[in-house]
Amino acid sequence: MRFAGKRAVVTGGASGIGRATALRLVREGAEVWIGDIDEAGGAEVAQTSNGRIHFQRTDVLQAAEIEALMHAADAAGGLDVVFNNAGAGGSRDSIDAISPEDWDRTQALLLRSVALGIRYAAPLMIARGQGGAIVNTSSVAALQTGAAPTAYSVAKAGVLHLTTLAAADLAQYRIRVNAVCPGFITTNIFTSALGISGEKRDMANGMIGQAAAQAQPLQRAGTSDDIAAAVAYLASEDASFVTGTRIVVDGGLTIGPRHSWDPKAPSMFAALEAFAS
Ligand SMILES: NC(=O)c1ccc[n+]([C@@H]2O[C@H](COP(=O)([O-])OP(=O)(O)OC[C@H]3O[C@@H](n4cnc5c(N)ncnc54)[C@H](O)[C@@H]3O)[C@@H](O)[C@H]2O)c1
């Protein structure tokens, strides 16, 4: 019960990583306000929680709606935890083709929203004087190429640097700011990006899960609960001396291949063993 008596905001809480994190925080004692544009999903999560989760329709592209969400949680007794997580795939166009409008929309959804989440949460936490914990969703796409489209990856890299700068600004108030970098996690984000819904969504998610299991060295698909566990740690007093950093939760995706001299690893060097005497 690391969050007993605490209030948390989770954006993007109607689905996937945000939903799992909201439920995890509630299981550990928190009262949670989720902000999302998915009203049906938000209402469903709220119903499963015995009144411990409140859904407030919030479009993170709208500054005033983010501010209102932070105030709703704060008004109930003080804001302790914020998870700036809402997002979607953004523009898939390459850098030689993307329109200025699509670039701006993707940055606004994935980076500006996080900046504004901190912008409107921090003054409330500072005024209360009890510290606080902010966790931002970045991605392995912030760390390397090949994981996601360009505009998305740049925004997620921005989230990481924003996290360190905000941590430096807010440490004096005992407000910690950290990030989580999910790897390949089976949520609806991929099917939503491709406009796949209904029964086809379940089939596509099954295929995505299989692909994810093959792509990740730990040989299983990542789950929203894997990310929720890391977020809960960063948001809790267990991480009271941790700020300005990130946890990569990716089943080993970003560690790279095994060393090339290992005879069991497929590589040019292993093939050369045949010539060794
Ligand atoms: N799934 C992955 O593999 C993965 C990997 C790295 C990072 N992420 C990041 O994790 C976060 C959560 O994604 P997910 O995988 O749980 O996907 P998801 O689609 O299951 O959940 C995203 C939620 O964000 C909400 N949302 C989208 N636009 C919004 C807006 N303008 N305002 C408010 N809410 C909005 C959606 O309605 C949805 O409920 C995102 O920031 C995503 O970029 C996901």
Coordinates of C-alpha atoms and ligand atoms in Angstrom, one line a residue:
M1 CA 0.0 0.0 0.0
R2 CA 2.7 2.5 -1.1
F3 CA 0.1 5.1 -2.1
A4 CA -2.3 4.9 0.8
G5 CA -3.9 8.4 1.2
K6 CA -2.3 9.7 -2.0
R7 CA -3.9 11.2 -5.1
A8 CA -2.6 10.6 -8.6
V9 CA -3.3 11.8 -12.1
V10 CA -2.8 9.5 -15.0
T11 CA -3.3 10.8 -18.6
G12 CA -4.2 8.2 -21.3
G13 CA -5.7 6.2 -18.4
A14 CA -8.5 4.7 -20.5
S15 CA -6.3 2.1 -22.2
G16 CA -3.1 0.2 -22.2
I17 CA -0.2 1.4 -20.1
G18 CA -2.2 4.3 -18.5
R19 CA -5.1 2.0 -17.6
A20 CA -2.8 -0.7 -16.0
T21 CA -1.0 2.0 -14.1
A22 CA -4.2 3.6 -12.7
L23 CA -5.3 0.1 -11.6
R24 CA -1.9 -0.6 -10.0
L25 CA -1.9 2.7 -8.1
V26 CA -5.4 2.0 -6.8
R27 CA -4.4 -1.5 -5.7
E28 CA -1.6 0.1 -3.7
G29 CA -4.0 2.6 -2.0
A30 CA -4.2 5.7 -4.3
E31 CA -7.2 7.6 -5.5
V32 CA -6.7 8.3 -9.2
W33 CA -8.0 10.8 -11.7
I34 CA -7.6 9.6 -15.3
G35 CA -7.7 12.0 -18.2
D36 CA -8.4 10.7 -21.7
I37 CA -10.4 11.5 -24.9
D38 CA -11.8 7.9 -24.9
E39 CA -15.0 8.5 -22.8
A40 CA -16.2 4.9 -23.1
G41 CA -12.9 3.4 -22.0
G42 CA -12.5 6.0 -19.2
A43 CA -16.0 5.2 -17.9
E44 CA -15.2 1.5 -18.0
V45 CA -12.0 1.9 -16.0
A46 CA -13.7 4.1 -13.5
Q47 CA -16.5 1.5 -13.0
T48 CA -14.0 -1.2 -12.1
S49 CA -12.5 0.7 -9.2
N50 CA -15.1 1.0 -6.4
G51 CA -15.1 4.8 -6.8
R52 CA -11.3 5.0 -6.5
I53 CA -10.8 6.1 -10.1
H54 CA -12.4 9.3 -11.4
F55 CA -12.6 9.8 -15.2
Q56 CA -12.4 13.4 -16.5
R57 CA -12.5 13.9 -20.2
T58 CA -9.2 15.5 -21.0
D59 CA -7.6 16.2 -24.4
V60 CA -3.9 16.7 -23.7
L61 CA -3.7 18.9 -26.8
Q62 CA -5.8 21.4 -24.8
A63 CA -3.8 23.2 -22.0
A64 CA -6.8 24.3 -20.1
E65 CA -8.1 20.7 -19.9
I66 CA -4.7 19.5 -18.5
E67 CA -4.8 22.2 -15.9
A68 CA -8.4 21.4 -14.9
L69 CA -7.4 17.7 -14.5
M70 CA -4.5 18.6 -12.1
H71 CA -6.8 20.9 -10.2
A72 CA -9.5 18.2 -9.8
A73 CA -7.1 15.8 -8.1
D74 CA -5.5 18.6 -6.0
A75 CA -8.9 19.8 -4.8
A76 CA -9.6 16.4 -3.3
G77 CA -6.8 16.8 -0.8
G78 CA -3.5 17.5 -2.6
L79 CA -1.8 16.2 -5.7
D80 CA 1.0 13.6 -5.0
V81 CA 1.7 11.7 -8.2
V82 CA 1.3 12.6 -11.9
F83 CA 1.9 10.1 -14.8
N84 CA 2.1 12.1 -18.1
N85 CA 1.4 9.2 -20.4
A86 CA -1.3 9.9 -23.0
G87 CA -0.2 9.4 -26.6
A88 CA -0.6 7.8 -30.0
G89 CA 1.6 6.9 -32.9
G90 CA 1.7 10.3 -34.5
S91 CA 2.6 11.0 -38.1
R92 CA 4.3 8.1 -39.9
D93 CA 5.8 10.3 -42.6
S94 CA 9.5 10.4 -43.1
I95 CA 11.5 13.6 -42.6
D96 CA 11.6 14.3 -46.4
A97 CA 7.8 14.1 -46.6
I98 CA 6.2 15.2 -43.4
S99 CA 4.0 18.3 -43.4
P100 CA 4.7 21.2 -41.0
E101 CA 1.2 20.6 -39.5
D102 CA 1.7 16.9 -39.0
W103 CA 5.1 17.6 -37.3
D104 CA 3.5 20.1 -35.0
R105 CA 0.6 17.8 -34.1
T106 CA 2.9 15.0 -33.2
Q107 CA 5.1 17.1 -31.1
A108 CA 2.1 18.7 -29.4
L109 CA 0.6 15.3 -28.5
L110 CA 3.7 13.6 -27.3
L111 CA 6.0 16.4 -26.0
R112 CA 4.1 19.6 -25.4
S113 CA 1.4 17.6 -23.4
V114 CA 4.1 16.3 -21.0
A115 CA 5.6 19.8 -20.6
L116 CA 2.1 21.2 -19.8
G117 CA 1.4 18.3 -17.4
I118 CA 4.5 19.3 -15.4
R119 CA 3.7 23.0 -15.9
Y120 CA 0.3 22.7 -14.3
A121 CA 1.1 20.0 -11.7
A122 CA 4.2 21.6 -10.2
P123 CA 2.8 24.8 -8.9
L124 CA 0.1 22.8 -7.0
M125 CA 2.7 20.5 -5.5
I126 CA 5.0 23.5 -4.6
A127 CA 2.1 25.4 -2.9
R128 CA 1.3 22.3 -0.8
G129 CA 4.9 21.8 0.3
Q130 CA 4.7 18.0 0.5
G131 CA 7.0 17.2 -2.5
G132 CA 5.6 15.0 -5.3
A133 CA 6.5 12.5 -8.0
I134 CA 6.1 13.0 -11.7
V135 CA 6.6 10.2 -14.2
N136 CA 6.7 10.7 -18.0
T137 CA 6.2 8.1 -20.7
S138 CA 9.1 8.2 -23.2
S139 CA 10.0 5.2 -25.3
V140 CA 12.9 3.1 -26.5
A141 CA 12.4 5.1 -29.7
A142 CA 14.0 8.0 -27.8
L143 CA 17.2 5.9 -27.6
Q144 CA 17.8 4.5 -31.1
T145 CA 16.6 4.4 -34.6
G146 CA 14.3 1.7 -36.0
A147 CA 11.7 1.6 -33.2
A148 CA 9.2 4.2 -34.4
P149 CA 8.7 7.0 -37.0
T150 CA 10.8 10.1 -36.9
A151 CA 8.4 12.7 -35.4
Y152 CA 7.4 10.3 -32.7
S153 CA 11.0 9.3 -31.8
V154 CA 12.1 13.0 -31.7
A155 CA 9.2 13.9 -29.4
K156 CA 10.0 10.9 -27.1
A157 CA 13.7 12.0 -27.0
G158 CA 12.4 15.4 -26.0
V159 CA 10.5 13.9 -23.2
L160 CA 13.7 12.4 -21.8
H161 CA 15.6 15.7 -21.8
L162 CA 12.5 17.6 -20.5
T163 CA 12.5 15.0 -17.6
T164 CA 16.1 15.8 -16.6
L165 CA 15.6 19.6 -16.9
A166 CA 12.3 19.5 -14.9
A167 CA 14.0 17.3 -12.3
A168 CA 16.7 19.9 -11.9
D169 CA 14.2 22.8 -11.6
L170 CA 11.9 21.0 -9.1
A171 CA 14.3 19.1 -6.8
Q172 CA 14.5 22.1 -4.5
Y173 CA 10.7 21.4 -3.7
R174 CA 11.3 17.6 -3.3
I175 CA 9.4 17.0 -6.5
R176 CA 11.0 14.1 -8.4
V177 CA 10.7 13.8 -12.1
N178 CA 11.5 10.6 -13.9
A179 CA 10.7 8.8 -17.2
V180 CA 9.9 5.3 -18.3
C181 CA 11.0 3.9 -21.7
P182 CA 8.7 1.1 -22.7
G183 CA 9.9 -1.3 -25.4
F184 CA 7.4 -3.3 -27.6
I185 CA 4.3 -3.5 -25.4
T186 CA 1.1 -5.1 -26.6
T187 CA -1.5 -2.4 -26.4
N188 CA -4.0 -0.9 -28.9
I189 CA -1.5 1.8 -29.9
F190 CA -0.4 -0.1 -33.1
T191 CA -3.9 -1.0 -34.2
S192 CA -5.2 2.5 -33.5
A193 CA -2.4 4.0 -35.6
L194 CA -3.4 1.8 -38.5
G195 CA -7.2 2.3 -38.0
I196 CA -7.9 -1.4 -37.2
S197 CA -10.8 -2.0 -34.8
G198 CA -13.4 -4.6 -33.7
E199 CA -12.6 -8.3 -34.2
K200 CA -9.7 -7.5 -36.5
R201 CA -8.1 -5.6 -33.7
D202 CA -7.9 -8.7 -31.4
M203 CA -6.4 -10.7 -34.3
A204 CA -3.9 -8.0 -35.1
N205 CA -3.0 -7.6 -31.4
G206 CA -2.3 -11.4 -31.3
M207 CA 0.1 -11.1 -34.2
I208 CA 1.7 -8.1 -32.6
G209 CA 2.2 -10.0 -29.4
Q210 CA 3.9 -12.9 -31.3
A211 CA 6.2 -10.4 -33.2
A212 CA 7.1 -8.7 -29.9
A213 CA 8.0 -12.0 -28.3
Q214 CA 10.4 -12.8 -31.2
A215 CA 11.9 -9.3 -31.2
Q216 CA 12.8 -9.1 -27.5
P217 CA 15.7 -11.1 -26.0
L218 CA 13.5 -12.2 -23.0
Q219 CA 11.3 -13.9 -25.6
R220 CA 7.9 -12.7 -24.5
A221 CA 5.7 -9.7 -25.3
G222 CA 5.9 -6.8 -22.9
T223 CA 2.6 -6.0 -21.0
S224 CA 1.1 -2.9 -19.7
D225 CA 1.6 -4.3 -16.2
D226 CA 5.3 -4.5 -16.8
I227 CA 5.3 -0.8 -17.4
A228 CA 2.9 -0.1 -14.5
A229 CA 5.3 -1.8 -12.1
A230 CA 8.2 0.5 -13.1
V231 CA 6.0 3.6 -12.9
A232 CA 4.7 2.6 -9.5
Y233 CA 8.3 2.2 -8.3
L234 CA 9.3 5.6 -9.6
A235 CA 6.2 7.3 -8.1
S236 CA 6.7 5.7 -4.7
E237 CA 8.8 6.4 -1.7
D238 CA 11.0 3.4 -2.7
A239 CA 12.4 5.8 -5.3
S240 CA 12.7 8.8 -2.9
F241 CA 16.3 9.4 -3.9
V242 CA 15.8 8.9 -7.6
T243 CA 15.2 11.8 -9.9
G244 CA 16.0 13.0 -13.4
T245 CA 16.5 9.5 -14.8
R246 CA 14.7 6.8 -16.7
I247 CA 13.9 3.1 -16.5
V248 CA 14.0 1.2 -19.7
V249 CA 11.5 -1.7 -19.6
D250 CA 11.9 -3.5 -22.9
G251 CA 12.7 -7.2 -22.4
G252 CA 16.3 -6.4 -23.4
L253 CA 15.3 -5.0 -26.8
T254 CA 17.9 -2.2 -26.7
I255 CA 20.9 -4.2 -25.3
G256 CA 21.9 -5.2 -28.8
P257 CA 22.9 -8.6 -30.2
R258 CA 25.1 -11.2 -28.3
H259 CA 28.8 -10.8 -28.8
S260 CA 29.9 -12.0 -32.2
W261 CA 32.5 -14.5 -31.0
D262 CA 29.9 -16.6 -29.4
P263 CA 29.8 -19.8 -31.6
K264 CA 26.1 -20.1 -30.9
A265 CA 25.3 -16.6 -32.2
P266 CA 24.6 -16.4 -35.9
S267 CA 27.4 -14.1 -37.2
M268 CA 30.2 -13.9 -39.7
F269 CA 32.7 -14.8 -37.0
A270 CA 30.8 -18.0 -36.1
A271 CA 30.8 -19.0 -39.8
L272 CA 34.6 -18.5 -39.8
E273 CA 35.0 -21.1 -37.1
A274 CA 34.6 -23.7 -39.9
F275 CA 38.0 -22.6 -41.2
A276 CA 39.7 -22.6 -37.8
S277 CA 42.0 -25.6 -37.2
Ligands
LIG1 N1 2.8 0.2 -26.6 C1 4.1 0.4 -26.8 O1 4.8 -0.5 -27.3 C2 4.7 1.7 -26.4 C3 6.1 1.8 -26.4 C4 6.7 3.0 -26.0 C5 6.0 4.0 -25.6 N2 4.6 4.0 -25.6 C6 3.9 5.1 -25.1 O2 3.0 4.7 -24.0 C7 2.0 5.7 -23.9 C8 0.6 4.9 -23.7 O3 0.4 4.2 -24.9 P1 -0.3 2.7 -25.0 O4 0.7 1.8 -25.6 O5 -0.8 2.4 -23.6 O6 -1.4 3.0 -26.0 P2 -3.0 2.9 -25.9 O7 -3.5 3.4 -27.2 O8 -3.5 1.7 -25.3 O9 -3.3 4.1 -24.8 C9 -3.1 5.5 -25.1 C10 -4.2 6.3 -24.5 O10 -4.0 7.7 -24.8 C11 -5.2 8.3 -25.1 N3 -5.0 9.5 -25.9 C12 -4.6 9.6 -27.2 N4 -4.6 10.9 -27.6 C13 -5.0 11.6 -26.5 C14 -5.3 13.0 -26.2 N5 -5.1 13.9 -27.2 N6 -5.7 13.4 -25.0 C15 -5.9 12.5 -24.0 N7 -5.7 11.1 -24.2 C16 -5.3 10.7 -25.4 C17 -5.9 7.2 -25.9 O11 -7.3 7.5 -26.0 C18 -5.6 6.0 -25.1 O12 -6.5 5.7 -24.1 C19 2.0 6.6 -25.1 O13 2.7 7.8 -24.8 C20 2.9 5.8 -26.1 O14 3.6 6.6 -27.0 C21 4.0 2.8 -25.9

